[in-house]
Amino acid sequence: MKFFQLFIDETGHAEPSNRQSGLYITCGCSVQKDHKERLKLKADEIKKKYWGTTNVVFHSAGLNRNADEFAIFRRSE
């Protein structure tokens, strides 16, 4: 029997009264449990390559805005 883990992330504001963003998005990713460690190792390789550490957290908000740690991906104009 195969076992899976589900990872869920959300973005936006869940409160209908909050007008800052008109969107609230929930996204999930199902990973076969025996592939989880391999994915973690690949993510750690990316973190080491760009930041020299594995202490970076991939948050969609920072990735979308090229903010915080992800500012290194901004295009110079």
mmCIF file of N, CA and C in Angstrom:
data_model
loop_
_atom_site.group_PDB
_atom_site.id
_atom_site.type_symbol
_atom_site.label_atom_id
_atom_site.label_comp_id
_atom_site.label_asym_id
_atom_site.label_seq_id
_atom_site.Cartn_x
_atom_site.Cartn_y
_atom_site.Cartn_z
ATOM 1 N N MET A 1 0.838 -1.176 0.000
ATOM 2 C CA MET A 1 0.000 0.000 0.000
ATOM 3 C C MET A 1 0.887 1.245 0.000
ATOM 4 N N LYS A 2 0.572 2.185 -0.866
ATOM 5 C CA LYS A 2 1.315 3.443 -0.931
ATOM 6 C C LYS A 2 0.686 4.449 0.018
ATOM 7 N N PHE A 3 1.557 5.182 0.704
ATOM 8 C CA PHE A 3 1.100 6.240 1.591
ATOM 9 C C PHE A 3 1.545 7.581 1.043
ATOM 10 N N PHE A 4 0.701 8.589 1.196
ATOM 11 C CA PHE A 4 0.979 9.924 0.697
ATOM 12 C C PHE A 4 0.888 10.922 1.838
ATOM 13 N N GLN A 5 1.616 12.022 1.687
ATOM 14 C CA GLN A 5 1.482 13.152 2.589
ATOM 15 C C GLN A 5 0.958 14.318 1.781
ATOM 16 N N LEU A 6 0.093 15.078 2.396
ATOM 17 C CA LEU A 6 -0.490 16.240 1.744
ATOM 18 C C LEU A 6 0.055 17.494 2.392
ATOM 19 N N PHE A 7 0.615 18.382 1.584
ATOM 20 C CA PHE A 7 1.126 19.664 2.046
ATOM 21 C C PHE A 7 0.188 20.737 1.516
ATOM 22 N N ILE A 8 -0.255 21.616 2.399
ATOM 23 C CA ILE A 8 -1.217 22.646 2.029
ATOM 24 C C ILE A 8 -0.665 24.017 2.392
ATOM 25 N N ASP A 9 -0.867 24.972 1.506
ATOM 26 C CA ASP A 9 -0.459 26.352 1.750
ATOM 27 C C ASP A 9 -1.583 27.261 1.269
ATOM 28 N N GLU A 10 -1.680 28.416 1.877
ATOM 29 C CA GLU A 10 -2.699 29.378 1.463
ATOM 30 C C GLU A 10 -2.073 30.764 1.335
ATOM 31 N N THR A 11 -2.743 31.570 0.560
ATOM 32 C CA THR A 11 -2.314 32.955 0.393
ATOM 33 C C THR A 11 -3.557 33.826 0.335
ATOM 34 N N GLY A 12 -3.411 35.059 0.751
ATOM 35 C CA GLY A 12 -4.547 35.969 0.772
ATOM 36 C C GLY A 12 -5.130 36.064 2.163
ATOM 37 N N HIS A 13 -6.262 36.706 2.267
ATOM 38 C CA HIS A 13 -6.935 36.909 3.547
ATOM 39 C C HIS A 13 -8.266 36.186 3.525
ATOM 40 N N ALA A 14 -8.499 35.378 4.545
ATOM 41 C CA ALA A 14 -9.720 34.579 4.600
ATOM 42 C C ALA A 14 -10.929 35.378 5.063
ATOM 43 N N GLU A 15 -10.698 36.543 5.658
ATOM 44 C CA GLU A 15 -11.815 37.334 6.151
ATOM 45 C C GLU A 15 -12.487 38.087 5.002
ATOM 46 N N PRO A 16 -13.785 37.900 4.799
ATOM 47 C CA PRO A 16 -14.480 38.592 3.708
ATOM 48 C C PRO A 16 -14.429 40.118 3.848
ATOM 49 N N SER A 17 -14.281 40.617 5.076
ATOM 50 C CA SER A 17 -14.250 42.064 5.286
ATOM 51 C C SER A 17 -12.916 42.687 4.892
ATOM 52 N N ASN A 18 -11.884 41.888 4.688
ATOM 53 C CA ASN A 18 -10.569 42.408 4.325
ATOM 54 C C ASN A 18 -10.535 42.668 2.824
ATOM 55 N N ARG A 19 -10.393 43.912 2.457
ATOM 56 C CA ARG A 19 -10.416 44.299 1.038
ATOM 57 C C ARG A 19 -9.012 44.459 0.448
ATOM 58 N N GLN A 20 -7.983 44.084 1.219
ATOM 59 C CA GLN A 20 -6.614 44.227 0.728
ATOM 60 C C GLN A 20 -6.391 43.382 -0.527
ATOM 61 N N SER A 21 -6.975 42.204 -0.541
ATOM 62 C CA SER A 21 -6.848 41.334 -1.697
ATOM 63 C C SER A 21 -8.205 40.699 -1.966
ATOM 64 N N GLY A 22 -8.587 40.635 -3.193
ATOM 65 C CA GLY A 22 -9.844 40.008 -3.555
ATOM 66 C C GLY A 22 -9.730 38.501 -3.689
ATOM 67 N N LEU A 23 -8.533 37.966 -3.446
ATOM 68 C CA LEU A 23 -8.308 36.540 -3.652
ATOM 69 C C LEU A 23 -7.904 35.837 -2.370
ATOM 70 N N TYR A 24 -8.363 34.642 -2.218
ATOM 71 C CA TYR A 24 -7.896 33.733 -1.177
ATOM 72 C C TYR A 24 -7.688 32.397 -1.866
ATOM 73 N N ILE A 25 -6.466 31.908 -1.846
ATOM 74 C CA ILE A 25 -6.125 30.706 -2.603
ATOM 75 C C ILE A 25 -5.553 29.657 -1.667
ATOM 76 N N THR A 26 -6.027 28.441 -1.812
ATOM 77 C CA THR A 26 -5.478 27.295 -1.088
ATOM 78 C C THR A 26 -4.950 26.320 -2.126
ATOM 79 N N CYS A 27 -3.745 25.841 -1.884
ATOM 80 C CA CYS A 27 -3.108 24.928 -2.828
ATOM 81 C C CYS A 27 -2.551 23.742 -2.058
ATOM 82 N N GLY A 28 -2.652 22.576 -2.636
ATOM 83 C CA GLY A 28 -2.132 21.378 -1.990
ATOM 84 C C GLY A 28 -1.245 20.591 -2.935
ATOM 85 N N CYS A 29 -0.338 19.855 -2.342
ATOM 86 C CA CYS A 29 0.564 19.001 -3.108
ATOM 87 C C CYS A 29 0.639 17.650 -2.401
ATOM 88 N N SER A 30 0.319 16.608 -3.108
ATOM 89 C CA SER A 30 0.362 15.268 -2.550
ATOM 90 C C SER A 30 1.671 14.603 -2.969
ATOM 91 N N VAL A 31 2.397 14.097 -1.969
ATOM 92 C CA VAL A 31 3.708 13.492 -2.235
ATOM 93 C C VAL A 31 3.715 12.070 -1.677
ATOM 94 N N GLN A 32 4.157 11.153 -2.502
ATOM 95 C CA GLN A 32 4.293 9.783 -2.026
ATOM 96 C C GLN A 32 5.294 9.783 -0.880
ATOM 97 N N LYS A 33 4.932 9.162 0.230
ATOM 98 C CA LYS A 33 5.707 9.271 1.460
ATOM 99 C C LYS A 33 7.172 8.869 1.263
ATOM 100 N N ASP A 34 7.452 7.854 0.470
ATOM 101 C CA ASP A 34 8.847 7.443 0.291
ATOM 102 C C ASP A 34 9.620 8.378 -0.643
ATOM 103 N N HIS A 35 8.971 9.365 -1.248
ATOM 104 C CA HIS A 35 9.661 10.366 -2.070
ATOM 105 C C HIS A 35 9.933 11.654 -1.308
ATOM 106 N N LYS A 36 9.349 11.776 -0.122
ATOM 107 C CA LYS A 36 9.466 13.009 0.649
ATOM 108 C C LYS A 36 10.936 13.369 0.934
ATOM 109 N N GLU A 37 11.722 12.424 1.385
ATOM 110 C CA GLU A 37 13.121 12.707 1.732
ATOM 111 C C GLU A 37 13.921 13.133 0.502
ATOM 112 N N ARG A 38 13.644 12.502 -0.639
ATOM 113 C CA ARG A 38 14.347 12.880 -1.873
ATOM 114 C C ARG A 38 14.014 14.317 -2.267
ATOM 115 N N LEU A 39 12.738 14.717 -2.128
ATOM 116 C CA LEU A 39 12.340 16.099 -2.423
ATOM 117 C C LEU A 39 12.996 17.087 -1.472
ATOM 118 N N LYS A 40 13.083 16.716 -0.197
ATOM 119 C CA LYS A 40 13.739 17.581 0.784
ATOM 120 C C LYS A 40 15.210 17.777 0.424
ATOM 121 N N LEU A 41 15.883 16.722 0.025
ATOM 122 C CA LEU A 41 17.291 16.829 -0.365
ATOM 123 C C LEU A 41 17.458 17.744 -1.574
ATOM 124 N N LYS A 42 16.567 17.632 -2.549
ATOM 125 C CA LYS A 42 16.631 18.502 -3.739
ATOM 126 C C LYS A 42 16.387 19.959 -3.355
ATOM 127 N N ALA A 43 15.404 20.205 -2.488
ATOM 128 C CA ALA A 43 15.132 21.572 -2.030
ATOM 129 C C ALA A 43 16.348 22.117 -1.273
ATOM 130 N N ASP A 44 16.975 21.289 -0.453
ATOM 131 C CA ASP A 44 18.168 21.719 0.284
ATOM 132 C C ASP A 44 19.322 22.039 -0.667
ATOM 133 N N GLU A 45 19.442 21.296 -1.764
ATOM 134 C CA GLU A 45 20.476 21.590 -2.768
ATOM 135 C C GLU A 45 20.265 22.979 -3.374
ATOM 136 N N ILE A 46 19.019 23.309 -3.672
ATOM 137 C CA ILE A 46 18.700 24.638 -4.224
ATOM 138 C C ILE A 46 19.037 25.711 -3.201
ATOM 139 N N LYS A 47 18.660 25.496 -1.954
ATOM 140 C CA LYS A 47 18.931 26.474 -0.895
ATOM 141 C C LYS A 47 20.428 26.690 -0.721
ATOM 142 N N LYS A 48 21.204 25.608 -0.712
ATOM 143 C CA LYS A 48 22.663 25.720 -0.575
ATOM 144 C C LYS A 48 23.265 26.470 -1.762
ATOM 145 N N LYS A 49 22.763 26.196 -2.956
ATOM 146 C CA LYS A 49 23.305 26.820 -4.160
ATOM 147 C C LYS A 49 23.120 28.333 -4.148
ATOM 148 N N TYR A 50 21.935 28.804 -3.777
ATOM 149 C CA TYR A 50 21.633 30.233 -3.870
ATOM 150 C C TYR A 50 21.881 31.009 -2.585
ATOM 151 N N TRP A 51 21.778 30.348 -1.423
ATOM 152 C CA TRP A 51 21.917 31.082 -0.161
ATOM 153 C C TRP A 51 23.034 30.565 0.725
ATOM 154 N N GLY A 52 23.634 29.428 0.377
ATOM 155 C CA GLY A 52 24.715 28.883 1.183
ATOM 156 C C GLY A 52 24.246 28.261 2.489
ATOM 157 N N THR A 53 22.965 28.092 2.661
ATOM 158 C CA THR A 53 22.383 27.510 3.868
ATOM 159 C C THR A 53 21.069 26.832 3.521
ATOM 160 N N THR A 54 20.603 25.994 4.419
ATOM 161 C CA THR A 54 19.295 25.361 4.214
ATOM 162 C C THR A 54 18.226 26.006 5.096
ATOM 163 N N ASN A 55 18.545 27.122 5.720
ATOM 164 C CA ASN A 55 17.614 27.792 6.638
ATOM 165 C C ASN A 55 16.662 28.750 5.934
ATOM 166 N N VAL A 56 16.404 28.545 4.669
ATOM 167 C CA VAL A 56 15.481 29.379 3.902
ATOM 168 C C VAL A 56 14.166 28.627 3.777
ATOM 169 N N VAL A 57 13.060 29.339 3.973
ATOM 170 C CA VAL A 57 11.736 28.721 3.845
ATOM 171 C C VAL A 57 11.097 29.230 2.556
ATOM 172 N N PHE A 58 10.643 28.317 1.722
ATOM 173 C CA PHE A 58 9.999 28.688 0.470
ATOM 174 C C PHE A 58 8.551 29.092 0.752
ATOM 175 N N HIS A 59 8.317 30.394 0.911
ATOM 176 C CA HIS A 59 6.966 30.921 1.094
ATOM 177 C C HIS A 59 6.525 31.583 -0.200
ATOM 178 N N SER A 60 5.304 31.305 -0.615
ATOM 179 C CA SER A 60 4.823 31.828 -1.887
ATOM 180 C C SER A 60 4.814 33.355 -1.919
ATOM 181 N N ALA A 61 4.515 33.995 -0.801
ATOM 182 C CA ALA A 61 4.466 35.462 -0.784
ATOM 183 C C ALA A 61 5.827 36.054 -1.125
ATOM 184 N N GLY A 62 6.878 35.568 -0.520
ATOM 185 C CA GLY A 62 8.224 36.066 -0.812
ATOM 186 C C GLY A 62 8.666 35.729 -2.222
ATOM 187 N N LEU A 63 8.340 34.522 -2.664
ATOM 188 C CA LEU A 63 8.692 34.113 -4.028
ATOM 189 C C LEU A 63 7.992 34.982 -5.062
ATOM 190 N N ASN A 64 6.704 35.241 -4.866
ATOM 191 C CA ASN A 64 5.927 36.033 -5.834
ATOM 192 C C ASN A 64 6.433 37.459 -5.965
ATOM 193 N N ARG A 65 6.877 38.042 -4.867
ATOM 194 C CA ARG A 65 7.309 39.443 -4.875
ATOM 195 C C ARG A 65 8.818 39.607 -5.001
ATOM 196 N N ASN A 66 9.556 38.485 -5.075
ATOM 197 C CA ASN A 66 11.021 38.545 -5.010
ATOM 198 C C ASN A 66 11.442 39.357 -3.788
ATOM 199 N N ALA A 67 10.801 39.081 -2.661
ATOM 200 C CA ALA A 67 11.055 39.827 -1.429
ATOM 201 C C ALA A 67 11.920 38.999 -0.486
ATOM 202 N N ASP A 68 12.452 39.688 0.511
ATOM 203 C CA ASP A 68 13.253 39.047 1.547
ATOM 204 C C ASP A 68 14.391 38.249 0.908
ATOM 205 N N GLU A 69 14.508 36.970 1.256
ATOM 206 C CA GLU A 69 15.615 36.151 0.728
ATOM 207 C C GLU A 69 15.580 36.025 -0.785
ATOM 208 N N PHE A 70 14.391 36.205 -1.365
ATOM 209 C CA PHE A 70 14.220 35.982 -2.801
ATOM 210 C C PHE A 70 14.519 37.225 -3.639
ATOM 211 N N ALA A 71 14.945 38.301 -3.000
ATOM 212 C CA ALA A 71 15.320 39.519 -3.719
ATOM 213 C C ALA A 71 16.488 39.266 -4.666
ATOM 214 N N ILE A 72 17.255 38.215 -4.437
ATOM 215 C CA ILE A 72 18.385 37.900 -5.325
ATOM 216 C C ILE A 72 17.916 37.549 -6.730
ATOM 217 N N PHE A 73 16.631 37.265 -6.898
ATOM 218 C CA PHE A 73 16.104 36.898 -8.216
ATOM 219 C C PHE A 73 15.502 38.074 -8.972
ATOM 220 N N ARG A 74 15.589 39.273 -8.407
ATOM 221 C CA ARG A 74 15.065 40.452 -9.105
ATOM 222 C C ARG A 74 15.924 40.737 -10.328
ATOM 223 N N ARG A 75 15.276 41.133 -11.379
ATOM 224 C CA ARG A 75 15.995 41.512 -12.601
ATOM 225 C C ARG A 75 16.516 42.920 -12.453
ATOM 226 N N SER A 76 17.762 43.107 -12.832
ATOM 227 C CA SER A 76 18.286 44.473 -12.831
ATOM 228 C C SER A 76 17.889 45.128 -14.143
ATOM 229 N N GLU A 77 17.377 46.332 -14.033
ATOM 230 C CA GLU A 77 16.871 47.003 -15.254
ATOM 231 C C GLU A 77 17.714 48.170 -15.620
#
